[in-house]
Amino acid sequence: MTATPRKPRSSRSGRATMADVAAAAGVSAMTVSRALRRPDTVSEEVRARVEEASRRLGFVPSRVASALASARTMTVAVLIPSLTNAVFIDLLAGVQETLSPQGYQPLVGITGYGPEAEERVLRTQLAHDPDGVILSGLDHTPGTWDLLRGLTIPVVHTMDLMAEGGHGDCPVQTVGFSQFDAGYAVGAHLAARGRQRIGLIAGQLDPRTRLRCDGWRQALRDAGRHDPALELMVPDATSVALGAELLERALATHPDTDALFLCNDDLAQGALFQCARLGVPVPERLAVAGFNDLAGAAWTVPPLTTVATPRRAIGVEAARLLIAGMADRAPKSRENPRRVDLGFRLMVRETT
């Protein structure tokens, strides 16, 4: 009598299970788990058999089962202000490329530059029990600080730096650069070029923008050339169109302006387009400087002087710190938070 082949078991969803893969690969379910979660702990031949069986059966590991077994969800909450700002797309790319090889997936939350919205998004993300958290900036509500203070998982703040010691009794680990110093570098550069009537155009006005404006002001005060009347700051989201509009408004109000610092490259690119349209020679009549060294900054006409910021590198380093903390069930980063300054570069090109 011929035995009837055992039908593969399946989950309630109809998907293949780890037991199905184990039977197909001729190994134990524990070996399948190790081959998928920690492939370096099994032989190459076993790993290949498990991977081939998984592909053939369409096996997708259960996150819920894995979390119950290991007390980990293999997810990281990543909160960023915007998915349309190239700065945060670059940061997110650095996070993703570093987390993915370790088996972690980012849970991306969009805060829209609002501290209150950030608190709501963080509460939602924490309900999914992430193994770590990456935040943008340091401008949080008291409620967010309370949430962070109570966490036992590692947390990394990005894009800015905090003084050693953290926020009150909440340890803070940061990866970024000094927005103030970067703004100062632009102001000092324009003053050193001999410009006398140096203006400022800023949009969005999030805390990081305000810090770079503060640095620019201090540089001009040190040079004896700061004039608050030459500052044009609006809460609108930055764009090329806004840069063109504000450039025309700034020159109409103060036609003797001979240099402008625009606090993001899209504003600066819009200003350059409008200068070409209005017949304003750059840099002979007006020097123009931007910020972030976004794609295309080196290819404007003339090429744009700007500040190169290490967005992708910040994402990579933040993810590395998080991975190190997640490997430690009682993260040492809570006791000895790190402050990683990746710096910036002033890219002097032909607009100044």
Tab-separated table of N, CA and C in Angstrom, residues 24-113:
chain	number	residue	atom	x	y	z
A	24	ALA	N	10.058	20.793	2.969
A	24	ALA	CA	10.530	20.865	1.590
A	24	ALA	C	12.055	20.901	1.512
A	25	ALA	N	12.677	21.528	2.492
A	25	ALA	CA	14.139	21.664	2.486
A	25	ALA	C	14.829	20.511	3.186
A	26	GLY	N	14.075	19.664	3.906
A	26	GLY	CA	14.657	18.529	4.603
A	26	GLY	C	15.437	18.915	5.834
A	27	VAL	N	14.982	19.978	6.514
A	27	VAL	CA	15.629	20.433	7.745
A	27	VAL	C	14.553	20.695	8.788
A	28	SER	N	14.987	21.066	9.996
A	28	SER	CA	14.031	21.370	11.054
A	28	SER	C	13.509	22.797	10.916
A	29	ALA	N	12.368	23.074	11.545
A	29	ALA	CA	11.822	24.432	11.538
A	29	ALA	C	12.787	25.409	12.199
A	30	MET	N	13.509	24.951	13.237
A	30	MET	CA	14.490	25.817	13.896
A	30	MET	C	15.597	26.215	12.928
A	31	THR	N	16.022	25.251	12.095
A	31	THR	CA	17.071	25.562	11.118
A	31	THR	C	16.571	26.566	10.092
A	32	VAL	N	15.302	26.421	9.659
A	32	VAL	CA	14.721	27.404	8.740
A	32	VAL	C	14.741	28.781	9.370
A	33	SER	N	14.341	28.878	10.641
A	33	SER	CA	14.322	30.166	11.345
A	33	SER	C	15.707	30.783	11.366
A	34	ARG	N	16.737	29.970	11.685
A	34	ARG	CA	18.104	30.499	11.747
A	34	ARG	C	18.584	30.913	10.358
A	35	ALA	N	18.249	30.112	9.342
A	35	ALA	CA	18.706	30.412	7.980
A	35	ALA	C	18.128	31.721	7.473
A	36	LEU	N	16.891	32.047	7.881
A	36	LEU	CA	16.243	33.263	7.400
A	36	LEU	C	16.601	34.480	8.239
A	37	ARG	N	16.743	34.288	9.552
A	37	ARG	CA	16.993	35.431	10.430
A	37	ARG	C	18.481	35.688	10.634
A	38	ARG	N	19.285	34.608	10.673
A	38	ARG	CA	20.733	34.762	10.880
A	38	ARG	C	21.455	33.798	9.948
A	39	PRO	N	21.488	34.137	8.657
A	39	PRO	CA	22.026	33.202	7.661
A	39	PRO	C	23.477	32.813	7.893
A	40	ASP	N	24.222	33.630	8.654
A	40	ASP	CA	25.624	33.309	8.907
A	40	ASP	C	25.792	32.133	9.865
A	41	THR	N	24.696	31.662	10.497
A	41	THR	CA	24.793	30.572	11.485
A	41	THR	C	24.543	29.194	10.866
A	42	VAL	N	24.266	29.125	9.570
A	42	VAL	CA	24.060	27.830	8.913
A	42	VAL	C	24.997	27.734	7.712
A	43	SER	N	25.151	26.523	7.194
A	43	SER	CA	26.039	26.325	6.049
A	43	SER	C	25.432	26.936	4.790
A	44	GLU	N	26.295	27.216	3.822
A	44	GLU	CA	25.823	27.802	2.566
A	44	GLU	C	24.860	26.856	1.850
A	45	GLU	N	25.129	25.534	1.931
A	45	GLU	CA	24.269	24.555	1.261
A	45	GLU	C	22.874	24.530	1.887
A	46	VAL	N	22.811	24.575	3.226
A	46	VAL	CA	21.509	24.582	3.911
A	46	VAL	C	20.772	25.888	3.614
A	47	ARG	N	21.495	26.986	3.641
A	47	ARG	CA	20.866	28.278	3.363
A	47	ARG	C	20.261	28.296	1.950
A	48	ALA	N	20.967	27.732	0.981
A	48	ALA	CA	20.467	27.704	-0.390
A	48	ALA	C	19.202	26.848	-0.490
A	49	ARG	N	19.181	25.702	0.218
A	49	ARG	CA	17.990	24.847	0.192
A	49	ARG	C	16.793	25.537	0.813
A	50	VAL	N	17.022	26.213	1.925
A	50	VAL	CA	15.926	26.923	2.602
A	50	VAL	C	15.406	28.064	1.725
A	51	GLU	N	16.318	28.821	1.116
A	51	GLU	CA	15.901	29.939	0.268
A	51	GLU	C	15.136	29.440	-0.955
A	52	GLU	N	15.575	28.316	-1.556
A	52	GLU	CA	14.898	27.784	-2.727
A	52	GLU	C	13.496	27.288	-2.354
A	53	ALA	N	13.388	26.609	-1.206
A	53	ALA	CA	12.078	26.125	-0.760
A	53	ALA	C	11.154	27.289	-0.433
A	54	SER	N	11.698	28.330	0.169
A	54	SER	CA	10.890	29.512	0.512
A	54	SER	C	10.342	30.170	-0.736
A	55	ARG	N	11.191	30.303	-1.755
A	55	ARG	CA	10.743	30.911	-3.003
A	55	ARG	C	9.682	30.055	-3.695
A	56	ARG	N	9.919	28.733	-3.722
A	56	ARG	CA	8.994	27.838	-4.416
A	56	ARG	C	7.623	27.808	-3.752
A	57	LEU	N	7.598	27.875	-2.419
A	57	LEU	CA	6.333	27.805	-1.679
A	57	LEU	C	5.701	29.177	-1.462
A	58	GLY	N	6.454	30.240	-1.798
A	58	GLY	CA	5.929	31.589	-1.554
A	58	GLY	C	5.840	31.902	-0.074
A	59	PHE	N	6.832	31.438	0.696
A	59	PHE	CA	6.797	31.611	2.150
A	59	PHE	C	7.178	33.030	2.546
A	60	VAL	N	6.354	33.641	3.397
A	60	VAL	CA	6.621	34.961	3.956
A	60	VAL	C	6.643	34.820	5.474
A	61	PRO	N	7.804	35.064	6.128
A	61	PRO	CA	7.860	34.912	7.586
A	61	PRO	C	6.852	35.807	8.286
A	62	SER	N	6.267	35.292	9.351
A	62	SER	CA	5.296	36.059	10.136
A	62	SER	C	6.019	36.981	11.086
A	63	ARG	N	5.797	38.288	10.935
A	63	ARG	CA	6.391	39.250	11.855
A	63	ARG	C	5.861	39.057	13.273
A	64	VAL	N	4.573	38.728	13.375
A	64	VAL	CA	3.978	38.549	14.696
A	64	VAL	C	4.635	37.394	15.434
A	65	ALA	N	4.777	36.238	14.729
A	65	ALA	CA	5.392	35.079	15.370
A	65	ALA	C	6.833	35.359	15.751
A	66	SER	N	7.550	36.043	14.846
A	66	SER	CA	8.943	36.373	15.134
A	66	SER	C	9.064	37.295	16.331
A	67	ALA	N	8.167	38.279	16.423
A	67	ALA	CA	8.198	39.209	17.542
A	67	ALA	C	7.907	38.504	18.854
A	68	LEU	N	6.934	37.566	18.830
A	68	LEU	CA	6.597	36.831	20.044
A	68	LEU	C	7.760	35.961	20.487
A	69	ALA	N	8.470	35.387	19.523
A	69	ALA	CA	9.567	34.485	19.863
A	69	ALA	C	10.800	35.229	20.334
A	70	SER	N	11.044	36.409	19.773
A	70	SER	CA	12.303	37.100	20.059
A	70	SER	C	12.143	38.394	20.830
A	71	ALA	N	10.898	38.812	21.079
A	71	ALA	CA	10.616	40.101	21.719
A	71	ALA	C	11.100	41.257	20.859
A	72	ARG	N	11.214	41.011	19.541
A	72	ARG	CA	11.600	42.054	18.598
A	72	ARG	C	10.605	42.077	17.444
A	73	THR	N	10.370	43.264	16.903
A	73	THR	CA	9.505	43.363	15.722
A	73	THR	C	10.306	43.569	14.450
A	74	MET	N	11.622	43.820	14.578
A	74	MET	CA	12.513	44.073	13.439
A	74	MET	C	12.062	45.290	12.649
A	75	THR	N	11.473	46.256	13.350
A	75	THR	CA	11.064	47.519	12.723
A	75	THR	C	11.677	48.685	13.492
A	76	VAL	N	11.824	49.803	12.792
A	76	VAL	CA	12.339	51.034	13.392
A	76	VAL	C	11.417	52.179	12.990
A	77	ALA	N	10.951	52.936	13.955
A	77	ALA	CA	10.136	54.117	13.668
A	77	ALA	C	11.049	55.243	13.201
A	78	VAL	N	10.786	55.782	12.016
A	78	VAL	CA	11.583	56.883	11.456
A	78	VAL	C	10.635	58.035	11.173
A	79	LEU	N	10.765	59.129	11.928
A	79	LEU	CA	9.878	60.280	11.769
A	79	LEU	C	10.621	61.389	11.044
A	80	ILE	N	10.065	61.818	9.907
A	80	ILE	CA	10.651	62.898	9.119
A	80	ILE	C	9.563	63.925	8.812
A	81	PRO	N	9.938	65.184	8.578
A	81	PRO	CA	8.922	66.212	8.329
A	81	PRO	C	8.201	66.091	6.995
A	82	SER	N	8.899	65.558	5.966
A	82	SER	CA	8.319	65.639	4.620
A	82	SER	C	8.899	64.568	3.714
A	83	LEU	N	8.064	64.095	2.772
A	83	LEU	CA	8.545	63.196	1.725
A	83	LEU	C	8.794	63.931	0.413
A	84	THR	N	8.590	65.250	0.405
A	84	THR	CA	8.848	66.046	-0.798
A	84	THR	C	10.126	66.862	-0.686
A	85	ASN	N	10.698	66.944	0.496
A	85	ASN	CA	11.949	67.659	0.704
A	85	ASN	C	13.106	66.701	0.473
A	86	ALA	N	13.944	67.000	-0.510
A	86	ALA	CA	15.046	66.104	-0.873
A	86	ALA	C	15.994	65.849	0.287
A	87	VAL	N	16.090	66.782	1.216
A	87	VAL	CA	16.963	66.606	2.383
A	87	VAL	C	16.584	65.336	3.133
A	88	PHE	N	15.287	65.137	3.364
A	88	PHE	CA	14.846	64.004	4.167
A	88	PHE	C	14.729	62.731	3.344
A	89	ILE	N	14.565	62.860	2.028
A	89	ILE	CA	14.629	61.683	1.173
A	89	ILE	C	16.039	61.093	1.234
A	90	ASP	N	17.057	61.942	1.187
A	90	ASP	CA	18.438	61.478	1.275
A	90	ASP	C	18.711	60.841	2.631
A	91	LEU	N	18.236	61.467	3.694
A	91	LEU	CA	18.425	60.906	5.031
A	91	LEU	C	17.769	59.529	5.124
A	92	LEU	N	16.541	59.421	4.624
A	92	LEU	CA	15.810	58.158	4.678
A	92	LEU	C	16.523	57.070	3.874
A	93	ALA	N	17.110	57.456	2.743
A	93	ALA	CA	17.861	56.484	1.934
A	93	ALA	C	19.029	55.920	2.731
A	94	GLY	N	19.737	56.790	3.464
A	94	GLY	CA	20.849	56.327	4.289
A	94	GLY	C	20.395	55.390	5.397
A	95	VAL	N	19.249	55.701	6.006
A	95	VAL	CA	18.692	54.833	7.040
A	95	VAL	C	18.345	53.465	6.454
A	96	GLN	N	17.626	53.475	5.331
A	96	GLN	CA	17.155	52.232	4.721
A	96	GLN	C	18.319	51.336	4.306
A	97	GLU	N	19.322	51.909	3.651
A	97	GLU	CA	20.414	51.080	3.141
A	97	GLU	C	21.242	50.474	4.266
A	98	THR	N	21.165	51.048	5.470
A	98	THR	CA	21.916	50.529	6.607
A	98	THR	C	21.093	49.533	7.411
A	99	LEU	N	19.801	49.793	7.567
A	99	LEU	CA	18.945	48.891	8.342
A	99	LEU	C	18.650	47.593	7.596
A	100	SER	N	18.419	47.694	6.285
A	100	SER	CA	17.929	46.551	5.522
A	100	SER	C	18.826	45.313	5.604
A	101	PRO	N	20.155	45.431	5.450
A	101	PRO	CA	20.990	44.232	5.539
A	101	PRO	C	20.927	43.548	6.902
A	102	GLN	N	20.505	44.277	7.933
A	102	GLN	CA	20.389	43.702	9.270
A	102	GLN	C	18.998	43.136	9.537
A	103	GLY	N	18.134	43.188	8.530
A	103	GLY	CA	16.801	42.617	8.678
A	103	GLY	C	15.754	43.560	9.228
A	104	TYR	N	16.108	44.834	9.424
A	104	TYR	CA	15.158	45.805	9.968
A	104	TYR	C	14.470	46.575	8.846
A	105	GLN	N	13.223	46.960	9.076
A	105	GLN	CA	12.475	47.769	8.129
A	105	GLN	C	12.014	49.065	8.806
A	106	PRO	N	12.141	50.209	8.130
A	106	PRO	CA	11.673	51.468	8.721
A	106	PRO	C	10.154	51.603	8.637
A	107	LEU	N	9.554	52.088	9.717
A	107	LEU	CA	8.157	52.508	9.717
A	107	LEU	C	8.183	54.029	9.615
A	108	VAL	N	7.930	54.552	8.423
A	108	VAL	CA	8.106	55.981	8.175
A	108	VAL	C	6.853	56.741	8.586
A	109	GLY	N	7.039	57.778	9.391
A	109	GLY	CA	5.954	58.664	9.784
A	109	GLY	C	6.262	60.083	9.349
A	110	ILE	N	5.275	60.774	8.794
A	110	ILE	CA	5.463	62.137	8.292
A	110	ILE	C	4.839	63.115	9.277
A	111	THR	N	5.627	64.069	9.746
A	111	THR	CA	5.176	64.990	10.796
A	111	THR	C	4.771	66.361	10.279
A	112	GLY	N	5.124	66.697	9.021
A	112	GLY	CA	4.730	67.994	8.477
A	112	GLY	C	5.319	69.185	9.199
A	113	TYR	N	6.496	69.030	9.793
A	113	TYR	CA	7.202	70.110	10.486
A	113	TYR	C	6.484	70.591	11.751
